[in-house]
Amino acid sequence: MIPTDAPGAARHGAPPVADEAGVRIRPSGSAEDWQAIRELCCLTGRQGDPIERERWPLFAELWVGPYQRLRPEWGYVAEAGGRVVGYLTGCPDSARFLRARAVAWTLPLLLRIAIGRYPRNADARRFAGQRLGLVAEPERRLRRTLPARVDRDYPAHLHMNVDAEARGKGVGRALLERYAADLGARGVPGLHLVCGAAARPFYQRLGFLDLGALEFRPGVRIFALGRRVGGVPGPGPGPAGRTGTGPGAR
């Protein structure tokens, strides 16, 4: 079993890294870091654009909460000019993470929604419906189509966003390579993600290969992509030729 509980800097091993543009990649450690991650998640929540302010509390909890509460040691921020301009959250063992999430995060959040701690908006209804099996979840549907070896060969996953003003400057690449290096240092063989069509070329340029795909509504597809840690591409999807999705899709 892949260990995931080593503390912050000791687990990451490498010191914070700053590139020539002054972007510093480091583990997310403080409450301020996680608040900045939540805000950036909402500022990029609609295909890279902001979502409505009233959706922020629950939306941030849905996308950031599980990582902050269950795997905070695998969070990273990109810092420039004293502010967070990008983040990456993830974990080295997705199967274990999903099991822990169901008990330690999903059930408590459903209760908080039921007692009115969050607005019962479309996000809340969708989350409750998916977790109670009343609404089909695109990512879960896609996972059912993927070969069993995906969990073995690409056990880690990630969720990443970059501020609009910092895009095209190598921030996403730097975050991903730092994460991949730390995974490799822990013996993790590969990582996967889920994204939409717009983000797919970016990840393909970084060595990700198609693992599967799903058209979850007419004309809208999500893709599962995988990469061997260290930048060595893994095997393709095999004879089925599927293409797919992951936890960062929105």
C-alpha positions as a Markdown table, in Angstrom:
| # | Residue | x | y | z |
|---|---|---|---|---|
| 1 | Met | 0.0 | 0.0 | 0.0 |
| 2 | Ile | 1.3 | 3.5 | -0.9 |
| 3 | Pro | 2.0 | 5.5 | 2.3 |
| 4 | Thr | 0.2 | 8.9 | 2.3 |
| 5 | Asp | 0.5 | 10.2 | 5.8 |
| 6 | Ala | 4.0 | 11.7 | 5.9 |
| 7 | Pro | 3.9 | 15.3 | 7.1 |
| 8 | Gly | 4.2 | 18.3 | 4.7 |
| 9 | Ala | 7.8 | 19.3 | 3.9 |
| 10 | Ala | 9.3 | 15.9 | 5.0 |
| 11 | Arg | 7.1 | 14.1 | 2.6 |
| 12 | His | 7.7 | 16.4 | -0.3 |
| 13 | Gly | 11.4 | 16.3 | 0.1 |
| 14 | Ala | 12.4 | 19.0 | -2.4 |
| 15 | Pro | 12.5 | 22.6 | -1.2 |
| 16 | Pro | 10.2 | 25.3 | -2.6 |
| 17 | Val | 11.1 | 26.0 | -6.2 |
| 18 | Ala | 11.0 | 29.4 | -7.9 |
| 19 | Asp | 11.4 | 29.8 | -11.7 |
| 20 | Glu | 12.8 | 32.6 | -13.7 |
| 21 | Ala | 9.4 | 34.3 | -13.8 |
| 22 | Gly | 9.4 | 34.4 | -10.0 |
| 23 | Val | 6.7 | 31.7 | -9.6 |
| 24 | Arg | 7.3 | 29.7 | -6.5 |
| 25 | Ile | 6.0 | 26.2 | -6.2 |
| 26 | Arg | 5.6 | 24.9 | -2.6 |
| 27 | Pro | 3.4 | 22.6 | -0.5 |
| 28 | Ser | 0.2 | 24.2 | 0.8 |
| 29 | Gly | 0.5 | 24.3 | 4.5 |
| 30 | Ser | -1.4 | 27.2 | 6.2 |
| 31 | Ala | -5.1 | 27.9 | 6.6 |
| 32 | Glu | -4.5 | 31.0 | 4.4 |
| 33 | Asp | -3.1 | 28.8 | 1.6 |
| 34 | Trp | -6.3 | 26.6 | 1.7 |
| 35 | Gln | -8.5 | 29.7 | 1.7 |
| 36 | Ala | -6.7 | 31.0 | -1.4 |
| 37 | Ile | -7.1 | 27.6 | -3.0 |
| 38 | Arg | -10.9 | 27.7 | -2.3 |
| 39 | Glu | -11.2 | 31.2 | -3.8 |
| 40 | Leu | -9.2 | 30.3 | -6.9 |
| 41 | Cys | -11.3 | 27.2 | -7.3 |
| 42 | Cys | -14.4 | 29.4 | -7.5 |
| 43 | Leu | -12.8 | 32.0 | -9.7 |
| 44 | Thr | -12.0 | 29.3 | -12.3 |
| 45 | Gly | -15.1 | 27.2 | -11.7 |
| 46 | Arg | -16.9 | 27.7 | -15.0 |
| 47 | Gln | -14.5 | 26.5 | -17.7 |
| 48 | Gly | -11.8 | 28.8 | -16.3 |
| 49 | Asp | -14.2 | 31.7 | -15.5 |
| 50 | Pro | -15.7 | 32.7 | -12.1 |
| 51 | Ile | -18.9 | 31.2 | -10.8 |
| 52 | Glu | -21.6 | 33.2 | -9.0 |
| 53 | Arg | -20.6 | 34.4 | -5.6 |
| 54 | Glu | -23.5 | 32.7 | -3.8 |
| 55 | Arg | -22.3 | 29.3 | -5.0 |
| 56 | Trp | -18.8 | 29.7 | -3.5 |
| 57 | Pro | -19.1 | 28.1 | 0.0 |
| 58 | Leu | -20.5 | 24.8 | -1.2 |
| 59 | Phe | -18.7 | 24.7 | -4.5 |
| 60 | Ala | -15.3 | 25.2 | -2.8 |
| 61 | Glu | -16.2 | 22.5 | -0.3 |
| 62 | Leu | -17.2 | 20.1 | -3.0 |
| 63 | Trp | -13.9 | 20.5 | -5.0 |
| 64 | Val | -11.4 | 21.4 | -2.3 |
| 65 | Gly | -12.8 | 20.1 | 0.9 |
| 66 | Pro | -12.0 | 16.4 | 0.5 |
| 67 | Tyr | -8.3 | 17.1 | -0.2 |
| 68 | Gln | -7.9 | 19.7 | 2.5 |
| 69 | Arg | -9.5 | 17.4 | 5.1 |
| 70 | Leu | -8.2 | 14.0 | 4.0 |
| 71 | Arg | -4.9 | 14.6 | 2.1 |
| 72 | Pro | -3.6 | 18.1 | 2.9 |
| 73 | Glu | 0.0 | 16.9 | 2.6 |
| 74 | Trp | -0.5 | 16.4 | -1.2 |
| 75 | Gly | -1.6 | 20.0 | -1.9 |
| 76 | Tyr | 0.6 | 22.6 | -3.7 |
| 77 | Val | 0.4 | 26.2 | -4.5 |
| 78 | Ala | 2.1 | 28.4 | -7.1 |
| 79 | Glu | 2.9 | 31.8 | -5.6 |
| 80 | Ala | 3.9 | 34.9 | -7.5 |
| 81 | Gly | 4.1 | 38.5 | -6.2 |
| 82 | Gly | 3.0 | 37.3 | -2.8 |
| 83 | Arg | -0.3 | 35.8 | -3.9 |
| 84 | Val | -1.4 | 32.3 | -4.9 |
| 85 | Val | -1.9 | 32.1 | -8.7 |
| 86 | Gly | -2.3 | 28.4 | -9.1 |
| 87 | Tyr | -2.9 | 25.2 | -7.1 |
| 88 | Leu | -2.9 | 21.5 | -7.4 |
| 89 | Thr | -4.6 | 19.0 | -5.1 |
| 90 | Gly | -4.4 | 15.2 | -5.4 |
| 91 | Cys | -3.5 | 11.9 | -3.7 |
| 92 | Pro | -1.2 | 9.0 | -4.5 |
| 93 | Asp | -3.9 | 6.3 | -4.0 |
| 94 | Ser | -7.2 | 7.2 | -5.5 |
| 95 | Ala | -9.0 | 4.0 | -4.5 |
| 96 | Arg | -8.2 | 4.5 | -0.8 |
| 97 | Phe | -9.0 | 8.2 | -1.1 |
| 98 | Leu | -12.5 | 7.5 | -2.5 |
| 99 | Arg | -13.2 | 5.0 | 0.3 |
| 100 | Ala | -12.1 | 7.4 | 3.0 |
| 101 | Arg | -14.0 | 10.3 | 1.3 |
| 102 | Ala | -17.3 | 8.3 | 1.4 |
| 103 | Val | -17.2 | 7.9 | 5.1 |
| 104 | Ala | -15.2 | 10.9 | 6.5 |
| 105 | Trp | -16.4 | 13.6 | 4.2 |
| 106 | Thr | -19.5 | 12.7 | 2.1 |
| 107 | Leu | -21.8 | 11.6 | 4.9 |
| 108 | Pro | -21.0 | 14.6 | 7.1 |
| 109 | Leu | -21.5 | 17.0 | 4.2 |
| 110 | Leu | -24.8 | 15.5 | 3.3 |
| 111 | Leu | -25.9 | 16.0 | 6.9 |
| 112 | Arg | -24.7 | 19.7 | 6.9 |
| 113 | Ile | -26.7 | 20.3 | 3.7 |
| 114 | Ala | -29.8 | 18.6 | 5.2 |
| 115 | Ile | -29.7 | 20.8 | 8.3 |
| 116 | Gly | -29.3 | 24.0 | 6.2 |
| 117 | Arg | -25.6 | 24.8 | 6.7 |
| 118 | Tyr | -25.4 | 25.3 | 2.9 |
| 119 | Pro | -28.0 | 26.7 | 0.5 |
| 120 | Arg | -30.1 | 24.0 | -1.2 |
| 121 | Asn | -29.1 | 25.2 | -4.6 |
| 122 | Ala | -28.4 | 23.2 | -7.8 |
| 123 | Asp | -24.9 | 22.2 | -6.6 |
| 124 | Ala | -26.4 | 20.8 | -3.4 |
| 125 | Arg | -29.1 | 18.9 | -5.3 |
| 126 | Arg | -26.7 | 17.5 | -7.8 |
| 127 | Phe | -24.3 | 16.4 | -5.1 |
| 128 | Ala | -27.0 | 14.7 | -3.0 |
| 129 | Gly | -28.5 | 13.1 | -6.0 |
| 130 | Gln | -25.2 | 11.7 | -7.2 |
| 131 | Arg | -24.1 | 10.4 | -3.8 |
| 132 | Leu | -27.5 | 8.8 | -3.2 |
| 133 | Gly | -27.5 | 7.2 | -6.6 |
| 134 | Leu | -30.4 | 9.2 | -8.0 |
| 135 | Val | -28.4 | 11.1 | -10.5 |
| 136 | Ala | -25.8 | 9.6 | -12.9 |
| 137 | Glu | -22.3 | 11.0 | -12.2 |
| 138 | Pro | -20.3 | 11.4 | -15.4 |
| 139 | Glu | -17.0 | 10.5 | -13.8 |
| 140 | Arg | -18.4 | 7.4 | -12.2 |
| 141 | Arg | -19.9 | 6.3 | -15.5 |
| 142 | Leu | -16.6 | 6.8 | -17.2 |
| 143 | Arg | -14.7 | 4.9 | -14.6 |
| 144 | Arg | -16.9 | 1.8 | -15.3 |
| 145 | Thr | -15.7 | 1.8 | -18.9 |
| 146 | Leu | -12.0 | 1.9 | -18.1 |
| 147 | Pro | -9.7 | -1.2 | -18.0 |
| 148 | Ala | -9.0 | -2.5 | -14.5 |
| 149 | Arg | -5.3 | -1.9 | -15.0 |
| 150 | Val | -5.9 | 1.9 | -14.9 |
| 151 | Asp | -6.2 | 1.8 | -11.1 |
| 152 | Arg | -2.9 | -0.2 | -10.9 |
| 153 | Asp | -0.9 | 1.7 | -13.5 |
| 154 | Tyr | -2.2 | 5.3 | -12.7 |
| 155 | Pro | -3.3 | 5.2 | -9.1 |
| 156 | Ala | -2.7 | 8.9 | -8.3 |
| 157 | His | -4.9 | 11.7 | -9.5 |
| 158 | Leu | -5.0 | 15.5 | -9.4 |
| 159 | His | -7.2 | 18.5 | -9.6 |
| 160 | Met | -5.5 | 21.8 | -10.8 |
| 161 | Asn | -6.4 | 25.4 | -11.6 |
| 162 | Val | -4.5 | 28.5 | -12.5 |
| 163 | Asp | -5.6 | 32.1 | -12.3 |
| 164 | Ala | -6.5 | 33.7 | -15.6 |
| 165 | Glu | -3.7 | 36.2 | -15.4 |
| 166 | Ala | -1.1 | 33.5 | -14.8 |
| 167 | Arg | -2.1 | 31.2 | -17.7 |
| 168 | Gly | 0.3 | 30.5 | -20.5 |
| 169 | Lys | 3.4 | 31.2 | -18.3 |
| 170 | Gly | 4.3 | 27.6 | -17.3 |
| 171 | Val | 2.5 | 27.6 | -13.9 |
| 172 | Gly | 0.4 | 24.6 | -14.6 |
| 173 | Arg | 3.4 | 22.7 | -16.0 |
| 174 | Ala | 5.5 | 23.6 | -12.9 |
| 175 | Leu | 2.8 | 22.4 | -10.5 |
| 176 | Leu | 2.3 | 19.2 | -12.3 |
| 177 | Glu | 6.0 | 18.4 | -12.6 |
| 178 | Arg | 6.5 | 19.1 | -8.9 |
| 179 | Tyr | 3.7 | 16.7 | -8.0 |
| 180 | Ala | 4.9 | 14.0 | -10.4 |
| 181 | Ala | 8.4 | 14.3 | -8.9 |
| 182 | Asp | 7.1 | 13.8 | -5.4 |
| 183 | Leu | 4.9 | 10.9 | -6.5 |
| 184 | Gly | 8.0 | 9.3 | -8.1 |
| 185 | Ala | 10.0 | 9.7 | -5.0 |
| 186 | Arg | 7.3 | 7.6 | -3.2 |
| 187 | Gly | 7.3 | 4.9 | -5.8 |
| 188 | Val | 3.9 | 5.8 | -7.3 |
| 189 | Pro | 3.9 | 4.4 | -10.9 |
| 190 | Gly | 1.5 | 6.9 | -12.6 |
| 191 | Leu | -1.3 | 9.5 | -12.3 |
| 192 | His | -4.5 | 10.2 | -14.0 |
| 193 | Leu | -7.0 | 13.0 | -14.3 |
| 194 | Val | -10.3 | 13.9 | -15.9 |
| 195 | Cys | -10.8 | 17.0 | -18.1 |
| 196 | Gly | -12.9 | 18.5 | -20.8 |
| 197 | Ala | -12.0 | 18.9 | -24.5 |
| 198 | Ala | -10.4 | 22.4 | -24.0 |
| 199 | Ala | -7.8 | 21.2 | -21.5 |
| 200 | Arg | -7.0 | 17.9 | -23.1 |
| 201 | Pro | -4.3 | 19.3 | -25.5 |
| 202 | Phe | -2.4 | 20.9 | -22.6 |
| 203 | Tyr | -2.1 | 17.6 | -20.8 |
| 204 | Gln | -1.3 | 15.7 | -23.9 |
| 205 | Arg | 1.7 | 18.0 | -24.4 |
| 206 | Leu | 2.9 | 17.0 | -20.9 |
| 207 | Gly | 2.9 | 13.3 | -21.8 |
| 208 | Phe | -0.6 | 12.2 | -20.9 |
| 209 | Leu | -2.3 | 9.6 | -23.0 |
| 210 | Asp | -6.0 | 9.0 | -23.5 |
| 211 | Leu | -7.4 | 6.3 | -21.3 |
| 212 | Gly | -11.1 | 6.7 | -22.0 |
| 213 | Ala | -13.9 | 9.2 | -22.9 |
| 214 | Leu | -17.5 | 9.7 | -22.2 |
| 215 | Glu | -20.1 | 11.9 | -24.0 |
| 216 | Phe | -22.3 | 12.6 | -21.0 |
| 217 | Arg | -24.6 | 14.9 | -22.8 |
| 218 | Pro | -25.0 | 15.7 | -26.5 |
| 219 | Gly | -21.8 | 17.2 | -27.8 |
| 220 | Val | -20.1 | 17.4 | -24.4 |
| 221 | Arg | -17.3 | 14.8 | -23.7 |
| 222 | Ile | -15.0 | 14.3 | -20.8 |
| 223 | Phe | -11.7 | 12.5 | -21.0 |
| 224 | Ala | -9.6 | 10.3 | -18.7 |
| 225 | Leu | -5.9 | 10.8 | -19.3 |
| 226 | Gly | -3.0 | 9.0 | -17.7 |
| 227 | Arg | 0.8 | 9.6 | -17.5 |
| 228 | Arg | 3.6 | 7.5 | -16.1 |
| 229 | Val | 5.4 | 9.3 | -13.3 |
| 230 | Gly | 8.7 | 10.7 | -14.5 |
| 231 | Gly | 7.2 | 11.6 | -17.9 |
| 232 | Val | 7.4 | 8.2 | -19.4 |
| 233 | Pro | 4.1 | 7.5 | -21.2 |
| 234 | Gly | 2.3 | 4.4 | -20.2 |
| 235 | Pro | 0.6 | 2.0 | -22.6 |
| 236 | Gly | -2.3 | 3.2 | -24.7 |
| 237 | Pro | -5.9 | 2.2 | -24.0 |
| 238 | Gly | -5.6 | -1.1 | -25.9 |
| 239 | Pro | -7.9 | -2.6 | -28.5 |
| 240 | Ala | -11.0 | -0.9 | -27.1 |
| 241 | Gly | -9.5 | 2.5 | -28.0 |
| 242 | Arg | -11.6 | 4.3 | -25.3 |
| 243 | Thr | -11.0 | 7.9 | -24.2 |
| 244 | Gly | -12.1 | 9.3 | -20.7 |
| 245 | Thr | -12.5 | 11.6 | -17.5 |
| 246 | Gly | -11.2 | 12.5 | -13.9 |
| 247 | Pro | -11.7 | 14.6 | -10.7 |
| 248 | Gly | -10.8 | 17.9 | -12.2 |
| 249 | Ala | -13.6 | 18.0 | -14.8 |
| 250 | Arg | -16.2 | 20.7 | -14.4 |
